[in-house]
């Protein structure tokens, strides 16, 4: 089997690095969306999963804006999900992933939340993804993060040891590949603009926030209510040993829609895709195959 290719494409004016692997006759296309921690990129999140999925599917794993080999760009006047979803949609168009075939989108942590938020957006909205299905692994869509996540994930002192601390919040340190992943993440933090891009989203105006509802915009329904109308199959995956999300967070998605299913992994922490790549790939492949058999067209 050939190794994943390291490629770069122009996606709506942004140099976008990605990994690609595919068999001669792929069953479908899968787009993998990485987490948003310091030092993250597509390879550190999905590097061990790509070869497993690449036996059956065309696998595309882009670095999001601000991460890896992609342009270090941030927008300060919009949701961190919104502009990265628009970029992800532009990336898909650039590599030929369009309707009606579309792709299956699989995200981890921040990437999983991005997938959920994209599938909850209004059909036809700017940046909508050509999704046949969606999978969120340890991504809640934003809420139900634990106190540990809120206090410990947002700080970084710039050292390799601190990257190891951050990674140890997501996986056990004695797992195979921990040190290699930590070194790769640290190398990413040394790329010009990466840490600044991660920190930018934490900047706040010094004035007190405006009163709720003062913007004149209609109030959004409570999350995850907007996913009731998700037009494609969706799988939400949580680890029973995950300390970065509140226990039972996946229960908020149960019974929400017949298109939404929930899976709990008894031995998993926050990053089963890194700790248990083969098992994670098998879970994803099974879900994708079921979605393909259902014949759901890509979301408009």
Short mmCIF file of N, CA, C and O in Angstrom, two decimals, residues 172-281:
data_model
loop_
_atom_site.label_atom_id
_atom_site.label_comp_id
_atom_site.label_asym_id
_atom_site.label_seq_id
_atom_site.Cartn_x
_atom_site.Cartn_y
_atom_site.Cartn_z
N UNK A 172 -3.22 8.46 27.40
CA UNK A 172 -2.30 7.97 28.42
C UNK A 172 -0.86 8.07 27.92
O UNK A 172 -0.56 7.72 26.77
N UNK A 173 0.04 8.47 28.80
CA UNK A 173 1.43 8.67 28.42
C UNK A 173 2.15 7.37 28.08
O UNK A 173 3.16 7.38 27.36
N UNK A 174 1.65 6.25 28.59
CA UNK A 174 2.33 4.97 28.31
C UNK A 174 1.83 4.31 27.03
O UNK A 174 2.23 3.20 26.69
N UNK A 175 0.95 4.98 26.29
CA UNK A 175 0.47 4.44 25.02
C UNK A 175 1.56 4.51 23.96
O UNK A 175 2.33 5.47 23.92
N UNK A 176 1.63 3.51 23.06
CA UNK A 176 2.59 3.59 21.96
C UNK A 176 2.35 4.85 21.13
O UNK A 176 1.22 5.21 20.84
N UNK A 177 3.44 5.51 20.75
CA UNK A 177 3.33 6.68 19.90
C UNK A 177 3.20 7.99 20.64
O UNK A 177 3.21 9.06 20.01
N UNK A 178 3.09 7.95 21.99
CA UNK A 178 2.91 9.20 22.74
C UNK A 178 4.07 10.16 22.51
O UNK A 178 3.86 11.34 22.19
N UNK A 179 5.30 9.67 22.67
CA UNK A 179 6.46 10.56 22.56
C UNK A 179 6.61 11.11 21.15
O UNK A 179 6.91 12.30 20.96
N UNK A 180 6.39 10.27 20.14
CA UNK A 180 6.49 10.73 18.75
C UNK A 180 5.45 11.80 18.46
O UNK A 180 5.74 12.81 17.79
N UNK A 181 4.23 11.61 18.97
CA UNK A 181 3.17 12.58 18.74
C UNK A 181 3.49 13.89 19.44
O UNK A 181 3.29 14.98 18.89
N UNK A 182 4.01 13.79 20.67
CA UNK A 182 4.36 15.00 21.42
C UNK A 182 5.45 15.78 20.69
O UNK A 182 5.39 17.02 20.61
N UNK A 183 6.45 15.09 20.16
CA UNK A 183 7.53 15.79 19.46
C UNK A 183 7.00 16.47 18.19
O UNK A 183 7.40 17.60 17.87
N UNK A 184 6.11 15.78 17.49
CA UNK A 184 5.54 16.38 16.27
C UNK A 184 4.70 17.60 16.60
O UNK A 184 4.74 18.62 15.89
N UNK A 185 3.94 17.54 17.68
CA UNK A 185 3.14 18.69 18.08
C UNK A 185 4.02 19.86 18.51
O UNK A 185 3.73 21.02 18.20
N UNK A 186 5.10 19.56 19.22
CA UNK A 186 6.00 20.63 19.61
C UNK A 186 6.62 21.30 18.38
O UNK A 186 6.71 22.54 18.31
N UNK A 187 7.01 20.49 17.38
CA UNK A 187 7.57 21.06 16.15
C UNK A 187 6.56 21.98 15.48
O UNK A 187 6.92 23.04 14.93
N UNK A 188 5.29 21.62 15.54
CA UNK A 188 4.25 22.49 14.96
C UNK A 188 4.16 23.82 15.69
O UNK A 188 3.89 24.87 15.09
N UNK A 189 4.36 23.80 17.02
CA UNK A 189 4.27 25.06 17.77
C UNK A 189 5.40 26.02 17.40
O UNK A 189 5.30 27.22 17.67
N UNK A 190 6.47 25.50 16.80
CA UNK A 190 7.59 26.35 16.42
C UNK A 190 7.41 26.96 15.03
O UNK A 190 8.22 27.80 14.62
N UNK A 191 6.36 26.57 14.31
CA UNK A 191 6.10 27.15 13.00
C UNK A 191 5.58 28.57 13.17
O UNK A 191 4.69 28.82 14.00
N UNK A 192 6.12 29.53 12.42
CA UNK A 192 5.71 30.93 12.59
C UNK A 192 4.19 31.12 12.47
O UNK A 192 3.58 30.66 11.51
N UNK A 193 3.63 31.73 13.48
CA UNK A 193 2.21 32.08 13.44
C UNK A 193 1.28 31.06 14.07
O UNK A 193 0.12 31.39 14.35
N UNK A 194 1.75 29.84 14.35
CA UNK A 194 0.83 28.82 14.84
C UNK A 194 0.31 29.16 16.24
O UNK A 194 -0.91 29.17 16.48
N UNK A 195 1.22 29.40 17.17
CA UNK A 195 0.78 29.68 18.54
C UNK A 195 -0.04 30.97 18.59
O UNK A 195 -1.06 31.05 19.30
N UNK A 196 0.39 31.96 17.82
CA UNK A 196 -0.37 33.22 17.78
C UNK A 196 -1.80 32.98 17.28
O UNK A 196 -2.76 33.57 17.79
N UNK A 197 -1.95 32.11 16.26
CA UNK A 197 -3.28 31.80 15.73
C UNK A 197 -4.13 31.10 16.79
O UNK A 197 -5.34 31.37 16.91
N UNK A 198 -3.51 30.22 17.57
CA UNK A 198 -4.25 29.54 18.63
C UNK A 198 -4.67 30.50 19.73
O UNK A 198 -5.76 30.39 20.30
N UNK A 199 -3.79 31.44 20.05
CA UNK A 199 -4.08 32.38 21.12
C UNK A 199 -5.07 33.45 20.71
O UNK A 199 -5.76 34.03 21.55
N UNK A 200 -5.16 33.74 19.42
CA UNK A 200 -5.99 34.85 18.95
C UNK A 200 -7.45 34.69 19.35
O UNK A 200 -8.12 35.67 19.71
N UNK A 201 -7.95 33.47 19.31
CA UNK A 201 -9.34 33.25 19.65
C UNK A 201 -9.66 33.50 21.11
O UNK A 201 -10.84 33.59 21.50
N UNK A 202 -8.62 33.61 21.94
CA UNK A 202 -8.83 33.84 23.37
C UNK A 202 -8.75 35.32 23.74
O UNK A 202 -8.94 35.69 24.90
N UNK A 203 -8.45 36.17 22.75
CA UNK A 203 -8.40 37.60 23.01
C UNK A 203 -9.81 38.14 23.26
O UNK A 203 -10.76 37.76 22.57
N UNK A 204 -9.96 39.01 24.23
CA UNK A 204 -11.27 39.58 24.56
C UNK A 204 -11.18 41.10 24.65
O UNK A 204 -10.16 41.66 25.06
N UNK A 205 -12.26 41.75 24.26
CA UNK A 205 -12.35 43.20 24.42
C UNK A 205 -12.33 43.51 25.91
O UNK A 205 -12.97 42.83 26.72
N UNK A 206 -11.60 44.56 26.32
CA UNK A 206 -11.50 44.85 27.76
C UNK A 206 -12.81 45.34 28.38
O UNK A 206 -12.97 45.27 29.59
N UNK A 207 -13.73 45.84 27.58
CA UNK A 207 -15.01 46.31 28.12
C UNK A 207 -15.89 45.12 28.49
O UNK A 207 -15.77 44.03 27.93
N UNK A 208 -16.83 45.32 29.43
CA UNK A 208 -17.76 44.24 29.77
C UNK A 208 -18.57 43.83 28.55
O UNK A 208 -18.85 44.65 27.66
N UNK A 209 -18.96 42.56 28.46
CA UNK A 209 -19.75 42.11 27.31
C UNK A 209 -21.10 42.81 27.25
O UNK A 209 -21.67 43.21 28.27
N UNK A 210 -21.62 42.99 26.03
CA UNK A 210 -22.92 43.61 25.86
C UNK A 210 -24.01 42.73 26.44
O UNK A 210 -23.89 41.50 26.47
N UNK A 211 -25.09 43.33 26.94
CA UNK A 211 -26.19 42.53 27.49
C UNK A 211 -26.73 41.56 26.45
O UNK A 211 -26.75 41.84 25.26
N UNK A 212 -27.17 40.41 26.92
CA UNK A 212 -27.70 39.38 26.02
C UNK A 212 -28.89 39.93 25.25
O UNK A 212 -29.79 40.56 25.81
N UNK A 213 -28.90 39.69 23.93
CA UNK A 213 -30.00 40.12 23.09
C UNK A 213 -29.90 41.54 22.59
O UNK A 213 -30.73 41.98 21.81
N UNK A 214 -28.84 42.28 23.00
CA UNK A 214 -28.74 43.68 22.60
C UNK A 214 -28.29 43.83 21.15
O UNK A 214 -28.34 44.93 20.61
N UNK A 215 -27.81 42.75 20.51
CA UNK A 215 -27.34 42.85 19.13
C UNK A 215 -28.48 43.00 18.14
O UNK A 215 -28.27 43.35 16.99
N UNK A 216 -29.70 42.69 18.55
CA UNK A 216 -30.84 42.75 17.64
C UNK A 216 -31.05 41.47 16.86
O UNK A 216 -32.05 41.32 16.15
N UNK A 217 -30.12 40.52 16.97
CA UNK A 217 -30.28 39.24 16.29
C UNK A 217 -31.22 38.35 17.08
O UNK A 217 -31.24 38.38 18.31
N UNK A 218 -32.02 37.51 16.40
CA UNK A 218 -32.88 36.59 17.12
C UNK A 218 -32.06 35.58 17.92
O UNK A 218 -30.98 35.17 17.49
N UNK A 219 -32.55 35.22 19.08
CA UNK A 219 -31.84 34.27 19.93
C UNK A 219 -31.78 32.90 19.25
O UNK A 219 -32.76 32.43 18.66
N UNK A 220 -30.62 32.27 19.33
CA UNK A 220 -30.46 30.95 18.74
C UNK A 220 -31.06 29.89 19.68
O UNK A 220 -31.01 30.04 20.91
N UNK A 221 -31.63 28.83 19.13
CA UNK A 221 -32.16 27.77 19.99
C UNK A 221 -31.04 27.10 20.76
O UNK A 221 -29.89 27.09 20.31
N UNK A 222 -31.32 26.57 21.92
CA UNK A 222 -30.27 25.95 22.74
C UNK A 222 -29.64 24.76 22.00
O UNK A 222 -30.33 24.01 21.30
N UNK A 223 -28.35 24.64 22.18
CA UNK A 223 -27.62 23.53 21.56
C UNK A 223 -27.88 22.23 22.33
O UNK A 223 -27.97 22.27 23.55
N UNK A 224 -28.07 21.09 21.63
CA UNK A 224 -27.91 20.84 20.20
C UNK A 224 -29.21 20.80 19.41
O UNK A 224 -29.31 20.10 18.41
N UNK A 225 -30.22 21.56 19.86
CA UNK A 225 -31.52 21.56 19.20
C UNK A 225 -31.43 21.75 17.68
O UNK A 225 -32.18 21.08 16.93
N UNK A 226 -30.55 22.62 17.16
CA UNK A 226 -30.49 22.81 15.70
C UNK A 226 -30.16 21.54 14.91
O UNK A 226 -30.42 21.48 13.71
N UNK A 227 -29.61 20.53 15.57
CA UNK A 227 -29.26 19.29 14.86
C UNK A 227 -30.47 18.41 14.59
O UNK A 227 -30.36 17.40 13.89
N UNK A 228 -31.63 18.77 15.14
CA UNK A 228 -32.84 17.97 14.86
C UNK A 228 -33.10 17.87 13.36
O UNK A 228 -33.62 16.86 12.88
N UNK A 229 -32.75 18.92 12.63
CA UNK A 229 -33.02 18.95 11.19
C UNK A 229 -31.81 18.55 10.35
O UNK A 229 -31.80 18.77 9.14
N UNK A 230 -30.81 17.96 10.97
CA UNK A 230 -29.63 17.51 10.23
C UNK A 230 -30.07 16.54 9.14
O UNK A 230 -30.73 15.53 9.42
N UNK A 231 -29.75 16.82 7.86
CA UNK A 231 -30.28 16.02 6.76
C UNK A 231 -29.53 14.72 6.48
O UNK A 231 -29.96 13.95 5.62
N UNK A 232 -28.42 14.47 7.18
CA UNK A 232 -27.61 13.28 6.90
C UNK A 232 -27.35 12.52 8.19
O UNK A 232 -27.48 13.07 9.29
N UNK A 233 -26.96 11.24 8.09
CA UNK A 233 -26.65 10.48 9.31
C UNK A 233 -25.49 11.10 10.08
O UNK A 233 -24.53 11.61 9.50
N UNK A 234 -25.59 11.04 11.40
CA UNK A 234 -24.60 11.65 12.27
C UNK A 234 -24.30 10.70 13.43
O UNK A 234 -25.21 10.14 14.04
N UNK A 235 -23.01 10.52 13.71
CA UNK A 235 -22.57 9.69 14.84
C UNK A 235 -21.78 10.55 15.81
O UNK A 235 -20.85 11.25 15.42
N UNK A 236 -22.15 10.50 17.09
CA UNK A 236 -21.45 11.22 18.15
C UNK A 236 -20.79 10.17 19.04
O UNK A 236 -21.45 9.27 19.56
N UNK A 237 -19.46 10.29 19.21
CA UNK A 237 -18.68 9.29 19.93
C UNK A 237 -18.04 9.93 21.15
O UNK A 237 -17.40 10.99 21.05
N UNK A 238 -18.21 9.29 22.31
CA UNK A 238 -17.60 9.77 23.54
C UNK A 238 -16.83 8.67 24.24
O UNK A 238 -17.20 7.49 24.16
N UNK A 239 -15.75 9.04 24.92
CA UNK A 239 -14.96 8.09 25.69
C UNK A 239 -15.33 8.12 27.16
O UNK A 239 -15.44 9.20 27.74
N UNK A 240 -15.50 6.96 27.76
CA UNK A 240 -15.90 6.91 29.16
C UNK A 240 -14.81 7.40 30.10
O UNK A 240 -15.09 7.76 31.25
N UNK A 241 -13.55 7.45 29.65
CA UNK A 241 -12.44 7.91 30.48
C UNK A 241 -12.01 9.33 30.11
O UNK A 241 -10.96 9.79 30.54
N UNK A 242 -12.81 10.02 29.33
CA UNK A 242 -12.50 11.38 28.90
C UNK A 242 -12.77 12.35 30.04
O UNK A 242 -13.90 12.47 30.50
N UNK A 243 -11.73 13.05 30.49
CA UNK A 243 -11.89 14.02 31.59
C UNK A 243 -12.02 15.45 31.09
O UNK A 243 -12.13 16.37 31.90
N UNK A 244 -11.98 15.65 29.76
CA UNK A 244 -12.07 17.00 29.21
C UNK A 244 -13.50 17.40 28.86
O UNK A 244 -13.76 18.57 28.55
N UNK A 245 -14.42 16.44 28.91
CA UNK A 245 -15.84 16.72 28.72
C UNK A 245 -16.60 16.16 29.92
O UNK A 245 -16.18 15.18 30.53
N UNK A 246 -17.71 16.79 30.24
CA UNK A 246 -18.48 16.36 31.40
C UNK A 246 -19.02 14.95 31.21
O UNK A 246 -19.39 14.57 30.08
N UNK A 247 -19.06 14.15 32.27
CA UNK A 247 -19.63 12.81 32.15
C UNK A 247 -21.07 12.88 31.63
O UNK A 247 -21.85 13.73 32.03
N UNK A 248 -21.39 12.00 30.69
CA UNK A 248 -22.75 11.95 30.16
C UNK A 248 -23.07 13.00 29.12
O UNK A 248 -24.24 13.16 28.75
N UNK A 249 -22.07 13.70 28.60
CA UNK A 249 -22.37 14.77 27.63
C UNK A 249 -23.06 14.25 26.38
O UNK A 249 -23.87 14.95 25.77
N UNK A 250 -22.77 13.02 25.99
CA UNK A 250 -23.39 12.48 24.77
C UNK A 250 -24.89 12.26 24.93
O UNK A 250 -25.61 12.15 23.93
N UNK A 251 -25.38 12.22 26.17
CA UNK A 251 -26.81 12.02 26.39
C UNK A 251 -27.65 13.15 25.81
O UNK A 251 -28.83 12.97 25.50
N UNK A 252 -27.06 14.32 25.65
CA UNK A 252 -27.78 15.46 25.08
C UNK A 252 -28.18 15.21 23.62
O UNK A 252 -29.09 15.87 23.10
N UNK A 253 -27.51 14.26 22.96
CA UNK A 253 -27.79 13.98 21.55
C UNK A 253 -28.72 12.78 21.37
O UNK A 253 -29.23 12.56 20.27
N UNK A 254 -28.92 12.02 22.42
CA UNK A 254 -29.75 10.81 22.32
C UNK A 254 -31.22 11.17 22.14
O UNK A 254 -31.76 12.01 22.86
N UNK A 255 -31.86 10.55 21.18
CA UNK A 255 -33.28 10.79 20.92
C UNK A 255 -33.57 12.10 20.24
O UNK A 255 -34.74 12.44 20.04
N UNK A 256 -32.53 12.84 19.86
CA UNK A 256 -32.74 14.14 19.24
C UNK A 256 -33.31 14.01 17.83
O UNK A 256 -34.17 14.79 17.40
N UNK A 257 -32.85 13.00 17.09
CA UNK A 257 -33.30 12.77 15.72
C UNK A 257 -33.01 11.33 15.37
O UNK A 257 -32.02 10.75 15.84
N UNK A 258 -33.87 10.70 14.55
CA UNK A 258 -33.57 9.32 14.13
C UNK A 258 -32.30 9.21 13.30
O UNK A 258 -31.76 8.11 13.13
N UNK A 259 -31.81 10.33 12.79
CA UNK A 259 -30.57 10.31 12.01
C UNK A 259 -29.32 10.35 12.89
O UNK A 259 -28.21 10.14 12.41
N UNK A 260 -29.51 10.64 14.18
CA UNK A 260 -28.37 10.81 15.08
C UNK A 260 -28.23 9.58 15.97
O UNK A 260 -29.17 9.17 16.64
N UNK A 261 -27.02 9.00 15.98
CA UNK A 261 -26.72 7.88 16.87
C UNK A 261 -25.55 8.25 17.77
O UNK A 261 -24.74 9.12 17.44
N UNK A 262 -25.48 7.58 18.91
CA UNK A 262 -24.46 7.87 19.92
C UNK A 262 -23.73 6.58 20.26
O UNK A 262 -24.35 5.51 20.36
N UNK A 263 -22.42 6.69 20.42
CA UNK A 263 -21.61 5.53 20.78
C UNK A 263 -20.66 5.91 21.91
O UNK A 263 -19.97 6.92 21.82
N UNK A 264 -20.64 5.11 22.96
CA UNK A 264 -19.69 5.30 24.05
C UNK A 264 -18.59 4.25 23.95
O UNK A 264 -18.86 3.08 23.68
N UNK A 265 -17.34 4.67 24.18
CA UNK A 265 -16.19 3.77 24.13
C UNK A 265 -15.66 3.59 25.55
O UNK A 265 -15.09 4.53 26.12
N UNK A 266 -15.82 2.41 26.14
CA UNK A 266 -15.51 2.21 27.56
C UNK A 266 -14.06 2.51 27.94
O UNK A 266 -13.80 3.02 29.03
N UNK A 267 -13.09 2.19 27.11
CA UNK A 267 -11.69 2.35 27.47
C UNK A 267 -11.06 3.64 26.95
O UNK A 267 -9.87 3.89 27.16
N UNK A 268 -11.84 4.45 26.27
CA UNK A 268 -11.26 5.60 25.58
C UNK A 268 -11.18 6.84 26.46
O UNK A 268 -12.07 7.11 27.28
N UNK A 269 -10.12 7.63 26.24
CA UNK A 269 -10.02 8.96 26.81
C UNK A 269 -10.49 9.96 25.74
O UNK A 269 -11.41 9.67 24.98
N UNK A 270 -9.84 11.11 25.65
CA UNK A 270 -10.34 12.14 24.74
C UNK A 270 -9.95 11.88 23.30
O UNK A 270 -10.62 12.36 22.38
N UNK A 271 -8.86 11.14 23.07
CA UNK A 271 -8.35 10.97 21.70
C UNK A 271 -8.21 9.49 21.33
O UNK A 271 -7.09 9.00 21.14
N UNK A 272 -9.31 8.76 21.19
CA UNK A 272 -9.20 7.35 20.77
C UNK A 272 -8.57 7.20 19.38
O UNK A 272 -7.99 6.17 19.07
N UNK A 273 -8.68 8.24 18.54
CA UNK A 273 -8.08 8.20 17.21
C UNK A 273 -6.56 8.14 17.29
O UNK A 273 -5.90 7.64 16.37
N UNK A 274 -5.97 8.64 18.38
CA UNK A 274 -4.52 8.57 18.57
C UNK A 274 -4.14 7.33 19.38
O UNK A 274 -3.18 6.64 19.07
N UNK A 275 -4.91 7.03 20.42
CA UNK A 275 -4.62 5.88 21.28
C UNK A 275 -4.98 4.55 20.63
O UNK A 275 -4.25 3.56 20.79
N UNK A 276 -6.10 4.50 19.94
CA UNK A 276 -6.62 3.25 19.37
C UNK A 276 -6.98 3.48 17.90
O UNK A 276 -8.15 3.42 17.52
N UNK A 277 -5.99 3.77 17.05
CA UNK A 277 -6.30 4.16 15.67
C UNK A 277 -7.00 3.08 14.85
O UNK A 277 -7.91 3.39 14.09
N UNK A 278 -6.61 1.84 15.02
CA UNK A 278 -7.23 0.78 14.22
C UNK A 278 -8.69 0.59 14.62
O UNK A 278 -9.58 0.48 13.75
N UNK A 279 -8.96 0.57 15.92
CA UNK A 279 -10.34 0.41 16.38
C UNK A 279 -11.18 1.62 15.98
O UNK A 279 -12.35 1.48 15.58
N UNK A 280 -10.61 2.81 16.08
CA UNK A 280 -11.34 4.02 15.69
C UNK A 280 -11.65 4.00 14.20
O UNK A 280 -12.77 4.33 13.78
N UNK A 281 -10.67 3.60 13.39
CA UNK A 281 -10.90 3.52 11.94
C UNK A 281 -11.99 2.50 11.63
O UNK A 281 -12.82 2.72 10.74
#
